[in-house]
């Protein structure tokens, strides 16, 4: 048997280089093992060497094969983890791509489309332009700016219109019954166009009060990437030679002063001619500015959108960037319902309270939440209101106009203060693709010395001015606007009127006295129909100098310009058999803001007797949009929506 001689290596060493060549790239530990095996001094049979080498080589090859398989699996995992490119045309491609869709493309060529445009996301620009009102007279220009911004960012914009009405013009007339109805018409029409034309996303631009919630309801229903743009606030009017700043509420209150022979015809005309100097929404923290602020706080507008003048470079920039923001949302896969969460609605409520905003915010936020599938109730306003103070000294209850808030920095510094105090949710997503906290990070504080927005340490009111009340007059709730300036309690004698016109006639005719509680009924969503705003009567009361001596309650609404001791949105409404229908002249009515109670001081037995004798009035409309609205609308406590729990 042959044995290896450690002193005779010549016959073996030639093998080593060839082994080393074969093992180039082998694992290092395998080379060491083979080398150690080879230099052992003890005799090893040649077959043993071959067997050992075979075992090592075989084992390595098996490991190598296993590693390759593992690498393939890892590569597959990495590939599967890689995000697929976002589909930027989820809807328009269905309408426009392929030979069979040639007729659709043919219809768009004459509107300005080029062949390359059919490969771009289709972004709608919903414009509420109209010469019906100064609130919207400039929005066509803003829509064109949004269109240009969209196209420059790589989309293809299509501008389309929806309706608007004017509360300020129709206030106090039968025409005002169409106001709240217009919110539903706006929402339905935007939904109809966006859905029919297979738009991939859209920008919605609103001016007058109902534009904002109407646009937002449509945005929630469609759930396609979208940004809301506020048309902007109007600048104040003034009379030559005077420093007093005027707005539309100045005119309404001047009517009351004139009726009491404290203002001449000439004086009234001077105010009338100068109060509205140009384009933009009404200038106080009325409904339009309230809702614009709420939508920004919700994260559905670009930062700063709510606090810009209608005619300004800032507003044009806002419109230009909105289209690009929609395209960015498409790329990120962020949809409105990712933003319009319960937390986002609570942020909106918080900002409305801090600004001393309109009671209409309650109605509209409830409707928007329903469209978004978010469970929001009037009691959420009470819960949040207990911890959020009123900070802004803005009209109608305060001193300053929205244009003056714009001048000191808008609502962003206030929102940052609320965030730092733990009163805002900073983790809510917004249309920028960033969170609310990220958006507010660079916001600077208000300049020293400004008096419009107070610090949290020195609020105007420690809790909300929006007070939800219950009681035998409002079993399902009513909404009061109590700043504290009017007091916290009022007990008076009822003077009921079955329409706004009758109440207005009595006020202007001097028939309302100190201690009266004016009851305006059959003005609810169904009974009106349309739930008119009572700005005329409340402004006339102020103009008559009775603001601190008279209260007004109604199943109708109030304008954002209303102030005084007032309670609206009372449910059930009179037309539905609510207690409001049973009030008689001379009854005692108590409004207790501290206990949040609205009480008719009449024994239950007497109320039961009146209820038995009560008969529902005949409907005022049996055909047309007002009749359709009355047949479908819910109570104010549910947001006065028209698609609630539909049976389909």
PDB file of N, CA and C in Angstrom, residues 124-200:
ATOM      1  N   UNK A 124     -60.579  68.074 -13.694  1.00  0.00           N
ATOM      2  CA  UNK A 124     -61.653  69.051 -13.812  1.00  0.00           C
ATOM      3  C   UNK A 124     -61.369  70.291 -12.976  1.00  0.00           C
ATOM      4  N   UNK A 125     -61.890  71.412 -13.418  1.00  0.00           N
ATOM      5  CA  UNK A 125     -61.857  72.640 -12.620  1.00  0.00           C
ATOM      6  C   UNK A 125     -63.303  73.102 -12.486  1.00  0.00           C
ATOM      7  N   UNK A 126     -63.883  72.832 -11.331  1.00  0.00           N
ATOM      8  CA  UNK A 126     -65.288  73.174 -11.082  1.00  0.00           C
ATOM      9  C   UNK A 126     -65.368  74.633 -10.661  1.00  0.00           C
ATOM     10  N   UNK A 127     -65.912  75.460 -11.539  1.00  0.00           N
ATOM     11  CA  UNK A 127     -66.004  76.900 -11.299  1.00  0.00           C
ATOM     12  C   UNK A 127     -67.422  77.274 -10.896  1.00  0.00           C
ATOM     13  N   UNK A 128     -67.528  78.106  -9.880  1.00  0.00           N
ATOM     14  CA  UNK A 128     -68.841  78.595  -9.453  1.00  0.00           C
ATOM     15  C   UNK A 128     -69.049  80.033  -9.930  1.00  0.00           C
ATOM     16  N   UNK A 129     -68.389  80.387 -11.038  1.00  0.00           N
ATOM     17  CA  UNK A 129     -68.471  81.755 -11.551  1.00  0.00           C
ATOM     18  C   UNK A 129     -69.904  82.151 -11.902  1.00  0.00           C
ATOM     19  N   UNK A 130     -70.215  83.407 -11.594  1.00  0.00           N
ATOM     20  CA  UNK A 130     -71.490  83.987 -11.996  1.00  0.00           C
ATOM     21  C   UNK A 130     -71.450  85.474 -11.709  1.00  0.00           C
ATOM     22  N   UNK A 131     -72.192  86.233 -12.489  1.00  0.00           N
ATOM     23  CA  UNK A 131     -72.368  87.649 -12.190  1.00  0.00           C
ATOM     24  C   UNK A 131     -73.585  87.884 -11.306  1.00  0.00           C
ATOM     25  N   UNK A 132     -74.121  86.807 -10.768  1.00  0.00           N
ATOM     26  CA  UNK A 132     -75.242  86.904  -9.837  1.00  0.00           C
ATOM     27  C   UNK A 132     -74.823  87.632  -8.571  1.00  0.00           C
ATOM     28  N   UNK A 133     -73.557  87.489  -8.172  1.00  0.00           N
ATOM     29  CA  UNK A 133     -73.098  88.013  -6.886  1.00  0.00           C
ATOM     30  C   UNK A 133     -71.631  88.419  -6.943  1.00  0.00           C
ATOM     31  N   UNK A 134     -71.242  89.447  -6.201  1.00  0.00           N
ATOM     32  CA  UNK A 134     -69.822  89.826  -6.157  1.00  0.00           C
ATOM     33  C   UNK A 134     -68.937  88.745  -5.548  1.00  0.00           C
ATOM     34  N   UNK A 135     -69.532  87.862  -4.762  1.00  0.00           N
ATOM     35  CA  UNK A 135     -68.761  86.766  -4.163  1.00  0.00           C
ATOM     36  C   UNK A 135     -68.113  85.884  -5.231  1.00  0.00           C
ATOM     37  N   UNK A 136     -68.744  85.807  -6.410  1.00  0.00           N
ATOM     38  CA  UNK A 136     -68.305  84.863  -7.437  1.00  0.00           C
ATOM     39  C   UNK A 136     -67.945  85.514  -8.771  1.00  0.00           C
ATOM     40  N   UNK A 137     -68.036  86.821  -8.873  1.00  0.00           N
ATOM     41  CA  UNK A 137     -67.873  87.484 -10.163  1.00  0.00           C
ATOM     42  C   UNK A 137     -66.458  87.356 -10.746  1.00  0.00           C
ATOM     43  N   UNK A 138     -65.481  87.020  -9.923  1.00  0.00           N
ATOM     44  CA  UNK A 138     -64.090  86.908 -10.359  1.00  0.00           C
ATOM     45  C   UNK A 138     -63.624  85.470 -10.526  1.00  0.00           C
ATOM     46  N   UNK A 139     -64.474  84.521 -10.243  1.00  0.00           N
ATOM     47  CA  UNK A 139     -64.020  83.128 -10.162  1.00  0.00           C
ATOM     48  C   UNK A 139     -63.701  82.530 -11.530  1.00  0.00           C
ATOM     49  N   UNK A 140     -64.298  83.080 -12.593  1.00  0.00           N
ATOM     50  CA  UNK A 140     -63.928  82.601 -13.930  1.00  0.00           C
ATOM     51  C   UNK A 140     -62.437  82.813 -14.181  1.00  0.00           C
ATOM     52  N   UNK A 141     -61.933  83.967 -13.780  1.00  0.00           N
ATOM     53  CA  UNK A 141     -60.496  84.249 -13.942  1.00  0.00           C
ATOM     54  C   UNK A 141     -59.656  83.297 -13.096  1.00  0.00           C
ATOM     55  N   UNK A 142     -60.108  83.040 -11.856  1.00  0.00           N
ATOM     56  CA  UNK A 142     -59.382  82.108 -10.999  1.00  0.00           C
ATOM     57  C   UNK A 142     -59.379  80.702 -11.582  1.00  0.00           C
ATOM     58  N   UNK A 143     -60.494  80.313 -12.193  1.00  0.00           N
ATOM     59  CA  UNK A 143     -60.581  78.990 -12.813  1.00  0.00           C
ATOM     60  C   UNK A 143     -59.586  78.857 -13.962  1.00  0.00           C
ATOM     61  N   UNK A 144     -59.394  79.930 -14.719  1.00  0.00           N
ATOM     62  CA  UNK A 144     -58.438  79.900 -15.835  1.00  0.00           C
ATOM     63  C   UNK A 144     -57.006  79.790 -15.319  1.00  0.00           C
ATOM     64  N   UNK A 145     -56.747  80.417 -14.183  1.00  0.00           N
ATOM     65  CA  UNK A 145     -55.416  80.305 -13.571  1.00  0.00           C
ATOM     66  C   UNK A 145     -55.192  78.867 -13.087  1.00  0.00           C
ATOM     67  N   UNK A 146     -56.213  78.286 -12.479  1.00  0.00           N
ATOM     68  CA  UNK A 146     -56.114  76.887 -12.036  1.00  0.00           C
ATOM     69  C   UNK A 146     -55.923  75.952 -13.222  1.00  0.00           C
ATOM     70  N   UNK A 147     -56.602  76.244 -14.320  1.00  0.00           N
ATOM     71  CA  UNK A 147     -56.452  75.450 -15.542  1.00  0.00           C
ATOM     72  C   UNK A 147     -55.006  75.498 -16.044  1.00  0.00           C
ATOM     73  N   UNK A 148     -54.436  76.702 -16.098  1.00  0.00           N
ATOM     74  CA  UNK A 148     -53.056  76.859 -16.569  1.00  0.00           C
ATOM     75  C   UNK A 148     -52.077  76.136 -15.649  1.00  0.00           C
ATOM     76  N   UNK A 149     -52.304  76.228 -14.344  1.00  0.00           N
ATOM     77  CA  UNK A 149     -51.437  75.541 -13.389  1.00  0.00           C
ATOM     78  C   UNK A 149     -51.495  74.040 -13.532  1.00  0.00           C
ATOM     79  N   UNK A 150     -52.676  73.531 -13.790  1.00  0.00           N
ATOM     80  CA  UNK A 150     -52.854  72.091 -13.990  1.00  0.00           C
ATOM     81  C   UNK A 150     -52.121  71.619 -15.235  1.00  0.00           C
ATOM     82  N   UNK A 151     -52.299  72.341 -16.324  1.00  0.00           N
ATOM     83  CA  UNK A 151     -51.662  71.963 -17.587  1.00  0.00           C
ATOM     84  C   UNK A 151     -50.141  72.020 -17.492  1.00  0.00           C
ATOM     85  N   UNK A 152     -49.637  73.038 -16.817  1.00  0.00           N
ATOM     86  CA  UNK A 152     -48.190  73.183 -16.671  1.00  0.00           C
ATOM     87  C   UNK A 152     -47.598  72.038 -15.853  1.00  0.00           C
ATOM     88  N   UNK A 153     -48.370  71.524 -14.902  1.00  0.00           N
ATOM     89  CA  UNK A 153     -47.889  70.437 -14.038  1.00  0.00           C
ATOM     90  C   UNK A 153     -47.966  69.067 -14.705  1.00  0.00           C
ATOM     91  N   UNK A 154     -48.550  69.010 -15.912  1.00  0.00           N
ATOM     92  CA  UNK A 154     -48.580  67.735 -16.629  1.00  0.00           C
ATOM     93  C   UNK A 154     -49.938  67.098 -16.771  1.00  0.00           C
ATOM     94  N   UNK A 155     -50.973  67.777 -16.332  1.00  0.00           N
ATOM     95  CA  UNK A 155     -52.325  67.260 -16.517  1.00  0.00           C
ATOM     96  C   UNK A 155     -53.002  67.955 -17.682  1.00  0.00           C
ATOM     97  N   UNK A 156     -54.246  67.575 -17.928  1.00  0.00           N
ATOM     98  CA  UNK A 156     -55.061  68.261 -18.922  1.00  0.00           C
ATOM     99  C   UNK A 156     -56.336  68.701 -18.221  1.00  0.00           C
ATOM    100  N   UNK A 157     -56.478  70.020 -18.083  1.00  0.00           N
ATOM    101  CA  UNK A 157     -57.608  70.565 -17.335  1.00  0.00           C
ATOM    102  C   UNK A 157     -58.820  70.782 -18.227  1.00  0.00           C
ATOM    103  N   UNK A 158     -59.994  70.551 -17.636  1.00  0.00           N
ATOM    104  CA  UNK A 158     -61.261  70.877 -18.288  1.00  0.00           C
ATOM    105  C   UNK A 158     -62.061  71.728 -17.305  1.00  0.00           C
ATOM    106  N   UNK A 159     -62.343  72.966 -17.688  1.00  0.00           N
ATOM    107  CA  UNK A 159     -63.112  73.868 -16.836  1.00  0.00           C
ATOM    108  C   UNK A 159     -64.600  73.653 -17.086  1.00  0.00           C
ATOM    109  N   UNK A 160     -65.360  73.538 -16.025  1.00  0.00           N
ATOM    110  CA  UNK A 160     -66.821  73.455 -16.163  1.00  0.00           C
ATOM    111  C   UNK A 160     -67.468  74.257 -15.041  1.00  0.00           C
ATOM    112  N   UNK A 161     -68.705  74.619 -15.231  1.00  0.00           N
ATOM    113  CA  UNK A 161     -69.398  75.491 -14.288  1.00  0.00           C
ATOM    114  C   UNK A 161     -70.465  74.764 -13.491  1.00  0.00           C
ATOM    115  N   UNK A 162     -70.741  75.305 -12.330  1.00  0.00           N
ATOM    116  CA  UNK A 162     -71.931  74.925 -11.587  1.00  0.00           C
ATOM    117  C   UNK A 162     -72.616  76.223 -11.161  1.00  0.00           C
ATOM    118  N   UNK A 163     -73.738  76.113 -10.500  1.00  0.00           N
ATOM    119  CA  UNK A 163     -74.526  77.311 -10.175  1.00  0.00           C
ATOM    120  C   UNK A 163     -74.045  77.987  -8.896  1.00  0.00           C
ATOM    121  N   UNK A 164     -74.495  79.182  -8.686  1.00  0.00           N
ATOM    122  CA  UNK A 164     -74.420  79.826  -7.386  1.00  0.00           C
ATOM    123  C   UNK A 164     -75.637  80.732  -7.257  1.00  0.00           C
ATOM    124  N   UNK A 165     -76.008  80.998  -6.031  1.00  0.00           N
ATOM    125  CA  UNK A 165     -77.053  81.995  -5.755  1.00  0.00           C
ATOM    126  C   UNK A 165     -76.457  83.011  -4.784  1.00  0.00           C
ATOM    127  N   UNK A 166     -77.177  84.055  -4.486  1.00  0.00           N
ATOM    128  CA  UNK A 166     -76.688  85.060  -3.539  1.00  0.00           C
ATOM    129  C   UNK A 166     -77.622  85.159  -2.352  1.00  0.00           C
ATOM    130  N   UNK A 167     -77.114  84.779  -1.184  1.00  0.00           N
ATOM    131  CA  UNK A 167     -77.890  84.947   0.046  1.00  0.00           C
ATOM    132  C   UNK A 167     -78.152  86.423   0.314  1.00  0.00           C
ATOM    133  N   UNK A 168     -77.104  87.232   0.146  1.00  0.00           N
ATOM    134  CA  UNK A 168     -77.206  88.643   0.484  1.00  0.00           C
ATOM    135  C   UNK A 168     -78.263  89.378  -0.318  1.00  0.00           C
ATOM    136  N   UNK A 169     -78.433  88.979  -1.575  1.00  0.00           N
ATOM    137  CA  UNK A 169     -79.417  89.639  -2.435  1.00  0.00           C
ATOM    138  C   UNK A 169     -80.832  89.118  -2.173  1.00  0.00           C
ATOM    139  N   UNK A 170     -80.944  87.801  -1.982  1.00  0.00           N
ATOM    140  CA  UNK A 170     -82.281  87.199  -1.839  1.00  0.00           C
ATOM    141  C   UNK A 170     -82.794  87.200  -0.404  1.00  0.00           C
ATOM    142  N   UNK A 171     -81.949  87.583   0.550  1.00  0.00           N
ATOM    143  CA  UNK A 171     -82.317  87.555   1.971  1.00  0.00           C
ATOM    144  C   UNK A 171     -83.647  88.263   2.232  1.00  0.00           C
ATOM    145  N   UNK A 172     -84.524  87.595   2.970  1.00  0.00           N
ATOM    146  CA  UNK A 172     -85.796  88.193   3.348  1.00  0.00           C
ATOM    147  C   UNK A 172     -86.885  88.065   2.309  1.00  0.00           C
ATOM    148  N   UNK A 173     -86.616  87.357   1.223  1.00  0.00           N
ATOM    149  CA  UNK A 173     -87.613  87.155   0.166  1.00  0.00           C
ATOM    150  C   UNK A 173     -87.894  85.660   0.001  1.00  0.00           C
ATOM    151  N   UNK A 174     -88.881  85.360  -0.812  1.00  0.00           N
ATOM    152  CA  UNK A 174     -89.189  83.965  -1.119  1.00  0.00           C
ATOM    153  C   UNK A 174     -88.001  83.293  -1.813  1.00  0.00           C
ATOM    154  N   UNK A 175     -87.211  84.099  -2.512  1.00  0.00           N
ATOM    155  CA  UNK A 175     -86.040  83.563  -3.208  1.00  0.00           C
ATOM    156  C   UNK A 175     -85.024  82.924  -2.285  1.00  0.00           C
ATOM    157  N   UNK A 176     -84.963  83.368  -1.032  1.00  0.00           N
ATOM    158  CA  UNK A 176     -83.987  82.822  -0.085  1.00  0.00           C
ATOM    159  C   UNK A 176     -84.255  81.358   0.234  1.00  0.00           C
ATOM    160  N   UNK A 177     -85.451  80.890  -0.075  1.00  0.00           N
ATOM    161  CA  UNK A 177     -85.758  79.480   0.164  1.00  0.00           C
ATOM    162  C   UNK A 177     -84.926  78.552  -0.725  1.00  0.00           C
ATOM    163  N   UNK A 178     -84.369  79.114  -1.782  1.00  0.00           N
ATOM    164  CA  UNK A 178     -83.536  78.316  -2.683  1.00  0.00           C
ATOM    165  C   UNK A 178     -82.074  78.251  -2.226  1.00  0.00           C
ATOM    166  N   UNK A 179     -81.732  79.000  -1.185  1.00  0.00           N
ATOM    167  CA  UNK A 179     -80.334  79.112  -0.776  1.00  0.00           C
ATOM    168  C   UNK A 179     -79.740  77.772  -0.339  1.00  0.00           C
ATOM    169  N   UNK A 180     -80.313  77.168   0.696  1.00  0.00           N
ATOM    170  CA  UNK A 180     -79.773  75.889   1.174  1.00  0.00           C
ATOM    171  C   UNK A 180     -79.966  74.792   0.132  1.00  0.00           C
ATOM    172  N   UNK A 181     -81.035  74.908  -0.652  1.00  0.00           N
ATOM    173  CA  UNK A 181     -81.260  73.963  -1.750  1.00  0.00           C
ATOM    174  C   UNK A 181     -80.076  73.999  -2.718  1.00  0.00           C
ATOM    175  N   UNK A 182     -79.501  75.189  -2.918  1.00  0.00           N
ATOM    176  CA  UNK A 182     -78.394  75.318  -3.873  1.00  0.00           C
ATOM    177  C   UNK A 182     -77.177  74.507  -3.455  1.00  0.00           C
ATOM    178  N   UNK A 183     -77.002  74.298  -2.159  1.00  0.00           N
ATOM    179  CA  UNK A 183     -75.895  73.442  -1.698  1.00  0.00           C
ATOM    180  C   UNK A 183     -75.996  72.053  -2.304  1.00  0.00           C
ATOM    181  N   UNK A 184     -77.215  71.512  -2.314  1.00  0.00           N
ATOM    182  CA  UNK A 184     -77.422  70.170  -2.873  1.00  0.00           C
ATOM    183  C   UNK A 184     -77.286  70.184  -4.394  1.00  0.00           C
ATOM    184  N   UNK A 185     -77.774  71.248  -5.036  1.00  0.00           N
ATOM    185  CA  UNK A 185     -77.673  71.351  -6.498  1.00  0.00           C
ATOM    186  C   UNK A 185     -76.214  71.438  -6.919  1.00  0.00           C
ATOM    187  N   UNK A 186     -75.419  72.216  -6.190  1.00  0.00           N
ATOM    188  CA  UNK A 186     -73.989  72.334  -6.487  1.00  0.00           C
ATOM    189  C   UNK A 186     -73.303  70.978  -6.342  1.00  0.00           C
ATOM    190  N   UNK A 187     -73.565  70.309  -5.232  1.00  0.00           N
ATOM    191  CA  UNK A 187     -72.956  68.989  -5.007  1.00  0.00           C
ATOM    192  C   UNK A 187     -73.363  68.004  -6.098  1.00  0.00           C
ATOM    193  N   UNK A 188     -74.646  67.971  -6.413  1.00  0.00           N
ATOM    194  CA  UNK A 188     -75.141  67.032  -7.427  1.00  0.00           C
ATOM    195  C   UNK A 188     -74.556  67.332  -8.801  1.00  0.00           C
ATOM    196  N   UNK A 189     -74.447  68.620  -9.141  1.00  0.00           N
ATOM    197  CA  UNK A 189     -73.976  68.967 -10.484  1.00  0.00           C
ATOM    198  C   UNK A 189     -72.487  68.680 -10.658  1.00  0.00           C
ATOM    199  N   UNK A 190     -71.689  68.957  -9.625  1.00  0.00           N
ATOM    200  CA  UNK A 190     -70.254  68.636  -9.712  1.00  0.00           C
ATOM    201  C   UNK A 190     -70.059  67.128  -9.796  1.00  0.00           C
ATOM    202  N   UNK A 191     -70.775  66.395  -8.945  1.00  0.00           N
ATOM    203  CA  UNK A 191     -70.704  64.931  -8.999  1.00  0.00           C
ATOM    204  C   UNK A 191     -71.087  64.420 -10.381  1.00  0.00           C
ATOM    205  N   UNK A 192     -72.114  65.013 -10.957  1.00  0.00           N
ATOM    206  CA  UNK A 192     -72.606  64.579 -12.269  1.00  0.00           C
ATOM    207  C   UNK A 192     -71.559  64.786 -13.362  1.00  0.00           C
ATOM    208  N   UNK A 193     -70.934  65.960 -13.384  1.00  0.00           N
ATOM    209  CA  UNK A 193     -69.950  66.244 -14.432  1.00  0.00           C
ATOM    210  C   UNK A 193     -68.683  65.409 -14.246  1.00  0.00           C
ATOM    211  N   UNK A 194     -68.158  65.372 -13.034  1.00  0.00           N
ATOM    212  CA  UNK A 194     -66.927  64.613 -12.770  1.00  0.00           C
ATOM    213  C   UNK A 194     -67.133  63.132 -13.066  1.00  0.00           C
ATOM    214  N   UNK A 195     -68.295  62.612 -12.658  1.00  0.00           N
ATOM    215  CA  UNK A 195     -68.585  61.199 -12.908  1.00  0.00           C
ATOM    216  C   UNK A 195     -68.811  60.902 -14.373  1.00  0.00           C
ATOM    217  N   UNK A 196     -69.602  61.724 -15.031  1.00  0.00           N
ATOM    218  CA  UNK A 196     -69.928  61.498 -16.439  1.00  0.00           C
ATOM    219  C   UNK A 196     -68.708  61.622 -17.338  1.00  0.00           C
ATOM    220  N   UNK A 197     -67.856  62.618 -17.069  1.00  0.00           N
ATOM    221  CA  UNK A 197     -66.706  62.874 -17.938  1.00  0.00           C
ATOM    222  C   UNK A 197     -65.449  62.116 -17.518  1.00  0.00           C
ATOM    223  N   UNK A 198     -65.601  61.190 -16.584  1.00  0.00           N
ATOM    224  CA  UNK A 198     -64.497  60.302 -16.175  1.00  0.00           C
ATOM    225  C   UNK A 198     -63.234  61.072 -15.815  1.00  0.00           C
ATOM    226  N   UNK A 199     -63.388  62.116 -15.007  1.00  0.00           N
ATOM    227  CA  UNK A 199     -62.229  62.909 -14.595  1.00  0.00           C
ATOM    228  C   UNK A 199     -61.448  62.176 -13.514  1.00  0.00           C
ATOM    229  N   UNK A 200     -60.129  62.295 -13.584  1.00  0.00           N
ATOM    230  CA  UNK A 200     -59.256  61.581 -12.645  1.00  0.00           C
ATOM    231  C   UNK A 200     -59.115  62.321 -11.320  1.00  0.00           C
TER     232      UNK A 200
END
